[in-house]
Coordinates of C-alpha atoms and ligand atoms in Angstrom, one line a residue:
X161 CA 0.0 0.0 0.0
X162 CA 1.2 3.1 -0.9
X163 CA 1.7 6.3 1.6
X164 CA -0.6 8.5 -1.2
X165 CA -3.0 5.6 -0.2
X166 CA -2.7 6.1 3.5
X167 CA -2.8 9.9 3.5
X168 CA -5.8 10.0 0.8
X169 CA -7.1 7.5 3.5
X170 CA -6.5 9.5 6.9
X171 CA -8.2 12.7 5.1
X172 CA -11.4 10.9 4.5
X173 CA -11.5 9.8 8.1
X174 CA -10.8 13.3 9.5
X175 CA -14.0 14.3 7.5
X176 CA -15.8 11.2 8.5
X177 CA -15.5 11.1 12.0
X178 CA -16.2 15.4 12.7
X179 CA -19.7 14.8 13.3
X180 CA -18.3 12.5 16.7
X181 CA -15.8 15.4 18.3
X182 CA -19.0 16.9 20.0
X183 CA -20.6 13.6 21.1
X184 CA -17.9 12.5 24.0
X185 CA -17.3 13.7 27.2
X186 CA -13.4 14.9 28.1
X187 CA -12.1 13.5 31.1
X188 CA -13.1 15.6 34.5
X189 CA -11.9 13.6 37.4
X190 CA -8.6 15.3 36.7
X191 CA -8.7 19.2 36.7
X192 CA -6.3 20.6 34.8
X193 CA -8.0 18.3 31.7
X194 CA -11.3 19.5 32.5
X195 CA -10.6 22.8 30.0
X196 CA -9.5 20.8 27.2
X197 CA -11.7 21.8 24.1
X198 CA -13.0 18.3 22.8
X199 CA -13.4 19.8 19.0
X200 CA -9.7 18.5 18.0
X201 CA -8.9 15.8 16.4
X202 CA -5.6 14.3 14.7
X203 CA -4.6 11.0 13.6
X204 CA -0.5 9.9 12.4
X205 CA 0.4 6.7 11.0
X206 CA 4.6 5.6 11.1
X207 CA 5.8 3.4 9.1
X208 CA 8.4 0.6 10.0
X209 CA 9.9 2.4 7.0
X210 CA 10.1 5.5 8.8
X211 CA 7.8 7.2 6.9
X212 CA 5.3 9.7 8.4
X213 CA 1.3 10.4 7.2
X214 CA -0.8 12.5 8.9
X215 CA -4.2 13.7 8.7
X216 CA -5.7 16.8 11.5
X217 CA -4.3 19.3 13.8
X218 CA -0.7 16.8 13.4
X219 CA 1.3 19.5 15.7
X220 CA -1.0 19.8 18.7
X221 CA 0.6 17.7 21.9
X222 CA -1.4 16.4 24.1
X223 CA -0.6 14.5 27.7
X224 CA -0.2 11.0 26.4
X225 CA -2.0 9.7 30.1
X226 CA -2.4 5.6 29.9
X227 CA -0.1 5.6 26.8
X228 CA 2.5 5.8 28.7
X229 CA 2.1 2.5 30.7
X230 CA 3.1 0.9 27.9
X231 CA 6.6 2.5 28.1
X232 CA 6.3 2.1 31.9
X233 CA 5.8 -1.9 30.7
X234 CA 8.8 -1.8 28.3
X235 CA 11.2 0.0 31.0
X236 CA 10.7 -2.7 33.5
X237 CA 10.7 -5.8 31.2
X238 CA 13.9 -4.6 29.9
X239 CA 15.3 -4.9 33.6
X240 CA 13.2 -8.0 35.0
X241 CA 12.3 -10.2 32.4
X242 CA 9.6 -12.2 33.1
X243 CA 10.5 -11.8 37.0
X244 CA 7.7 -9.0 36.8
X245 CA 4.7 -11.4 36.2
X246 CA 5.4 -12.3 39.9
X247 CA 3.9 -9.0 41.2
X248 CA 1.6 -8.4 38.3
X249 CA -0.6 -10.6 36.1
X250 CA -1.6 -11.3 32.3
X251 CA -5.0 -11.2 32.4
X252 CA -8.0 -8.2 31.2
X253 CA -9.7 -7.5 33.9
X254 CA -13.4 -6.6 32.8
X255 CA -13.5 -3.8 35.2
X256 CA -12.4 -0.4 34.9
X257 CA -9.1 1.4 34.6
X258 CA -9.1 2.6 38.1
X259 CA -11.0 -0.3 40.0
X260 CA -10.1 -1.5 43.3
X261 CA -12.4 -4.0 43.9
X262 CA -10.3 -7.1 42.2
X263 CA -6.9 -5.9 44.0
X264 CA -8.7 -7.5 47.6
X265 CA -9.9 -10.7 46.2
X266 CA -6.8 -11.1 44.6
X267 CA -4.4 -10.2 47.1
X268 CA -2.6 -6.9 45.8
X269 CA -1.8 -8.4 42.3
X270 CA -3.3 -6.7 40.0
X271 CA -4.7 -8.3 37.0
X272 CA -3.1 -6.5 34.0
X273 CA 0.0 -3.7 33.4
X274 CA -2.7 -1.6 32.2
X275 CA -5.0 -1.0 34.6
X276 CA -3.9 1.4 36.7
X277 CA -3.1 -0.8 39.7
X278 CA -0.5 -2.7 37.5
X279 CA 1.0 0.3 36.1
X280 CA 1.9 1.7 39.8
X281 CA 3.1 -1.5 40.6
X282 CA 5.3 -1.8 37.9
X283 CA 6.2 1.9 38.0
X284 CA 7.3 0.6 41.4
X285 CA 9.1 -1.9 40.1
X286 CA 11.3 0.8 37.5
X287 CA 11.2 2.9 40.7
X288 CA 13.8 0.7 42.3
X289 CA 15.8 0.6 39.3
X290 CA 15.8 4.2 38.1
X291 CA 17.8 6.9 39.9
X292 CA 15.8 9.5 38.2
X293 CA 12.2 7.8 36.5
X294 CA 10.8 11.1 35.7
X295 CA 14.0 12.6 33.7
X296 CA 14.6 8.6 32.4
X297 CA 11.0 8.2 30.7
X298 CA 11.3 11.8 29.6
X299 CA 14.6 11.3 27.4
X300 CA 13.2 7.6 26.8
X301 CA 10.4 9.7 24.3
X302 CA 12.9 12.3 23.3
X303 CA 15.3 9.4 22.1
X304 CA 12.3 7.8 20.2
X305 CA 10.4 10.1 19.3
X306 CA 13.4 12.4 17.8
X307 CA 12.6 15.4 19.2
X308 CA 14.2 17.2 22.5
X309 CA 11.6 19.8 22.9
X310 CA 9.2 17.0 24.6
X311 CA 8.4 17.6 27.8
X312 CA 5.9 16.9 30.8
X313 CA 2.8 19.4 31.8
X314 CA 3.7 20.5 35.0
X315 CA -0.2 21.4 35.4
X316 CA -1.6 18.5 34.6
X317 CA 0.9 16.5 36.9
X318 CA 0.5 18.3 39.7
X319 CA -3.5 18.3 39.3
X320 CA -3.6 14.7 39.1
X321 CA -1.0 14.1 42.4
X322 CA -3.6 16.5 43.9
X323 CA -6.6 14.0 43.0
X324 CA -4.1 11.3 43.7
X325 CA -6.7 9.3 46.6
X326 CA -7.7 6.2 44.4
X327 CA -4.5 5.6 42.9
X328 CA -2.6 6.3 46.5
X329 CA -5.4 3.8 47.7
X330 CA -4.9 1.2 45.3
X331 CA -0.7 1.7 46.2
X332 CA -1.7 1.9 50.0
X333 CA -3.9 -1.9 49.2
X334 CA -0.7 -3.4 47.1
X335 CA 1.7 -2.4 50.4
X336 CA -0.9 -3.7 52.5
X337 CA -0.3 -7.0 50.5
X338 CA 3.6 -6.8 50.7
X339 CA 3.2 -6.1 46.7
X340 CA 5.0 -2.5 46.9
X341 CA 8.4 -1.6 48.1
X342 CA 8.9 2.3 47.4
X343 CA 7.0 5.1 49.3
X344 CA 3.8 5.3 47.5
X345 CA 3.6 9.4 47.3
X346 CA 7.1 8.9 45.4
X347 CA 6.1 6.0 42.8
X348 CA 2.6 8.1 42.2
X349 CA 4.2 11.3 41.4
X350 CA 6.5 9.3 39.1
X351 CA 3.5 7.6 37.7
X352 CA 1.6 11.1 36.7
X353 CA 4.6 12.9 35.8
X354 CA 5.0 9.5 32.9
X355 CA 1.3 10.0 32.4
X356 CA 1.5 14.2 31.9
X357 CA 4.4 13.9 29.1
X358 CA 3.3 15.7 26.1
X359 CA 3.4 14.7 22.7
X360 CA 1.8 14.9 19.5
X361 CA 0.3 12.2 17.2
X362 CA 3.2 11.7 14.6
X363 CA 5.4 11.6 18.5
X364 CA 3.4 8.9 19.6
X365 CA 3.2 6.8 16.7
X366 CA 7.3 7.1 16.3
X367 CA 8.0 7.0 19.9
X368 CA 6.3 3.1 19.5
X369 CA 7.4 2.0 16.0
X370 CA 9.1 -0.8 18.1
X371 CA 6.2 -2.3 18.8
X372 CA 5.4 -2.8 15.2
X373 CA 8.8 -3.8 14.1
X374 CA 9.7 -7.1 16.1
X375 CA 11.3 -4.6 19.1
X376 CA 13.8 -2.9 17.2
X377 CA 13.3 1.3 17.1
X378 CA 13.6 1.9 13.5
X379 CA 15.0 5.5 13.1
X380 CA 17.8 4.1 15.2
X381 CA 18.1 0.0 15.1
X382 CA 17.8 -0.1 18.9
X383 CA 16.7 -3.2 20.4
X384 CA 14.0 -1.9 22.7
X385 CA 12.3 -5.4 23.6
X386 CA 13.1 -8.7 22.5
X387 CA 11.0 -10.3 19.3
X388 CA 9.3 -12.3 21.8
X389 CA 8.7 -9.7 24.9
X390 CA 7.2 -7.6 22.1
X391 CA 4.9 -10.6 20.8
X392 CA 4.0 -10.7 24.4
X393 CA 3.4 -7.2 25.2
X394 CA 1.4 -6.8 21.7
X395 CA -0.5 -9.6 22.7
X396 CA -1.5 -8.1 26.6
X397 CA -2.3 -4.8 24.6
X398 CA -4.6 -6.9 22.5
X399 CA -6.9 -8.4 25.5
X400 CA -6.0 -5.5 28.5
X401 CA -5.2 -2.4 26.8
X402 CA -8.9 -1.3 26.4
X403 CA -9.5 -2.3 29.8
X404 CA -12.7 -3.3 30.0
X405 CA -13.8 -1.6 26.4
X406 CA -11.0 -4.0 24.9
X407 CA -13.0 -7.0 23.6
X408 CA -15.2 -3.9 21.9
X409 CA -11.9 -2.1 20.6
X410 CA -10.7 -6.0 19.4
X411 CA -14.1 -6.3 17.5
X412 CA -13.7 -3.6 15.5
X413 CA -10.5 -2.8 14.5
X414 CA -8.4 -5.9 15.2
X415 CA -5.6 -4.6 16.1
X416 CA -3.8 -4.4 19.7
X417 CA -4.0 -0.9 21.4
X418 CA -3.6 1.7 24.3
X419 CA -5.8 4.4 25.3
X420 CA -5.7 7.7 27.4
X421 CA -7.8 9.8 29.6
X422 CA -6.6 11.9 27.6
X423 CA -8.4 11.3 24.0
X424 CA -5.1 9.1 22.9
X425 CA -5.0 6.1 21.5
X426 CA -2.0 3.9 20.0
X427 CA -2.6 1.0 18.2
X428 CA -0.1 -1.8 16.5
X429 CA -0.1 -3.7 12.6
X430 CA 2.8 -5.9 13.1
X431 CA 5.5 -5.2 10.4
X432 CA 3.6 -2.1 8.9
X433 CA 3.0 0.0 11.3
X434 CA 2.0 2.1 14.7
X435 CA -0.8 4.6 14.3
X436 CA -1.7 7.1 17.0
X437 CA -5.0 9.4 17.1
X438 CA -6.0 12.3 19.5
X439 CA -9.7 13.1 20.7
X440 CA -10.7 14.0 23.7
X441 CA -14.2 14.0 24.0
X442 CA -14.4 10.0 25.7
X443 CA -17.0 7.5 25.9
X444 CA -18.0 5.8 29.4
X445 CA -15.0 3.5 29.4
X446 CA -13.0 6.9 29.3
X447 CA -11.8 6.1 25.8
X448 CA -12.1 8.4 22.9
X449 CA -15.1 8.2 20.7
X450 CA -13.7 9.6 17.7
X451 CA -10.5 7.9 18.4
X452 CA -11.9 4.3 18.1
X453 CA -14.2 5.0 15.0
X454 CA -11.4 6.6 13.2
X455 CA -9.1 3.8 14.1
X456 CA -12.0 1.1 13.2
X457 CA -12.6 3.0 9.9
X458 CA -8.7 2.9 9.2
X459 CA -9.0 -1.0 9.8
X460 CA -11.8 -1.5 7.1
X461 CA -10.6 0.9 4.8
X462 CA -7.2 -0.3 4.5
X463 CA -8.8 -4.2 5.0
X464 CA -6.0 -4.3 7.8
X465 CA -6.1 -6.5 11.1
X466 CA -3.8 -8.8 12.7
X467 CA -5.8 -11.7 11.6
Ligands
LIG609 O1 -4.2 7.4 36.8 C1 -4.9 8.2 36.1 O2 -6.0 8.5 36.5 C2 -4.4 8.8 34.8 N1 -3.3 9.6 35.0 C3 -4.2 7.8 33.8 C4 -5.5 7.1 33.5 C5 -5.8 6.8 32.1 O3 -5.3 7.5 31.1 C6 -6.7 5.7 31.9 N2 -7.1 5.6 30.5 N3 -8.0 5.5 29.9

């Protein structure tokens, strides 16, 4: 397929899916996201090629929220291997993102990396491993991404460590369970600060080009993850990173993914490419409405899927 075809492509879905940027709801719970205008949208897809298409507002950055506990993931596989399924599991958890109600049953292990009980626990993991997380994951996206002007919203960190009482309790639960090992004000603010780095579409999509190129960065021919962790971490995205919207997001665009609070959403065609889109206005799972249809249009439009 050609990139003419992609970009004549991403147009027709920026037209398509206009009529949606009014119809979510942006995300509230944290303050400083309250004020985002939900009529944006952009969409970037990067080729394993290194080739960029774009359709939208391409330059407007945007916290990247739950997108970046998939870089949270990759930092802490890279240092414990498999050694992290011991304090975390594989498994979606039908609930949503910020549930607590599983973590008792199941004794402070929470069911997936991508909720937001197994992202602070494996942020808690990197935490012992990282003299500086914040600064780390920061220059982990610069690297990737190519671009040193990346950087983290100070507001919308400090809003959500502010509104930090469900995620503290959910840390607080894990400790209670012998599941956390750092102090859990430090890991959080960590966590949000991962969660407040801004980037735009094309960013995102390049930042994660090793996910759709067997593990290997392609801009530099870095080995982020091994063929197989990234098989494995694809494959979690596929049943978890929807939360529990993902068998939905699985149905109709076939690909694995991540979303935001935000409006973001990454998703993965092995050995093609990664494709990120921005919308904020979110649907009841707290994913973006626009975001999915644009993503489930690009999957029938392009007959693309990983099956
Ligand atoms: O923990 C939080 O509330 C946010 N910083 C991240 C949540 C998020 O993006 C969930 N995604 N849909």
């Amino acid at each position: 397929m050609s990139i003419a075809h992609y970009q004549q492509v991403l147009n027709e879905i920026a037209i398509e899916v206009r009529p949606l940027l009014t119809q979510g709801k942006v995300a509230d719970y944290i303050p400083a996201l309250a004020s985002i205008d939900p009529n944006q949208f952009s969409i970037a897809i990067y080729t394993t090629d290194g080739q960029t298409v774009c359709a939208g507002d391409c330059s407007e950055r945007f916290t990247i929220q739950s997108v970046s506990k998939v870089m949270t993931l990759t930092l802490a596989l890279q240092r414990y291997g498999d050694a992290l399924w011991e304090r975390v599991g594989k498994e979606p958890s039908g609930t949503a993102f910020n549930s607590l109600t599983q973590l008792e049953f199941e004794k402070g292990i929470p069911r997936n990396p991508f909720i937001n009980a197994g992202a602070i626990v494996t942020c808690d993991a990197l935490y012992g491993r990282l003299s500086a997380p914040r600064y780390f994951m920061l220059d982990t996206f610069r690297k990737l991404a190519g671009n040193q002007s990346i950087i983290i919203d100070k507001a919308v960190a400090n809003s959500e460590y502010e509104f930090k009482h469900r995620n503290a309790a959910m840390a607080h639960l894990m400790k209670s369970f012998d599941n956390f090992n750092n102090d859990v004000d430090d890991v959080l603010w960590s966590y949000f600060n991962f969660c407040a780095i801004e980037l735009n579409c094309i960013e995102l999509a390049k930042a994660y080009n090793f996910l759709a190129n067997k593990g290997v960065d392609c801009s530099s021919g870095k080995q982020v993850l091994t063929s197989l962790q990234n098989k494995q971490l694809n494959s979690l995205l596929f049943t978890s990173g929807l939360y529990d919207a993902a068998g939905d997001f699985g149905y109709r665009v076939g690909m694995p993914g991540k979303s935001g609070v935000s409006g973001a959403i990454l998703a993965v065609l092995p050995n093609k490419f990664t494709v990120a889109v921005y919308s904020p206005g979110l649907n009841g799972f707290g994913n973006s409405v626009a975001g999915i249809t644009a993503l489930e249009l690009l999957s029938h439009k392009l007959d693309i899927s990983i099956f």
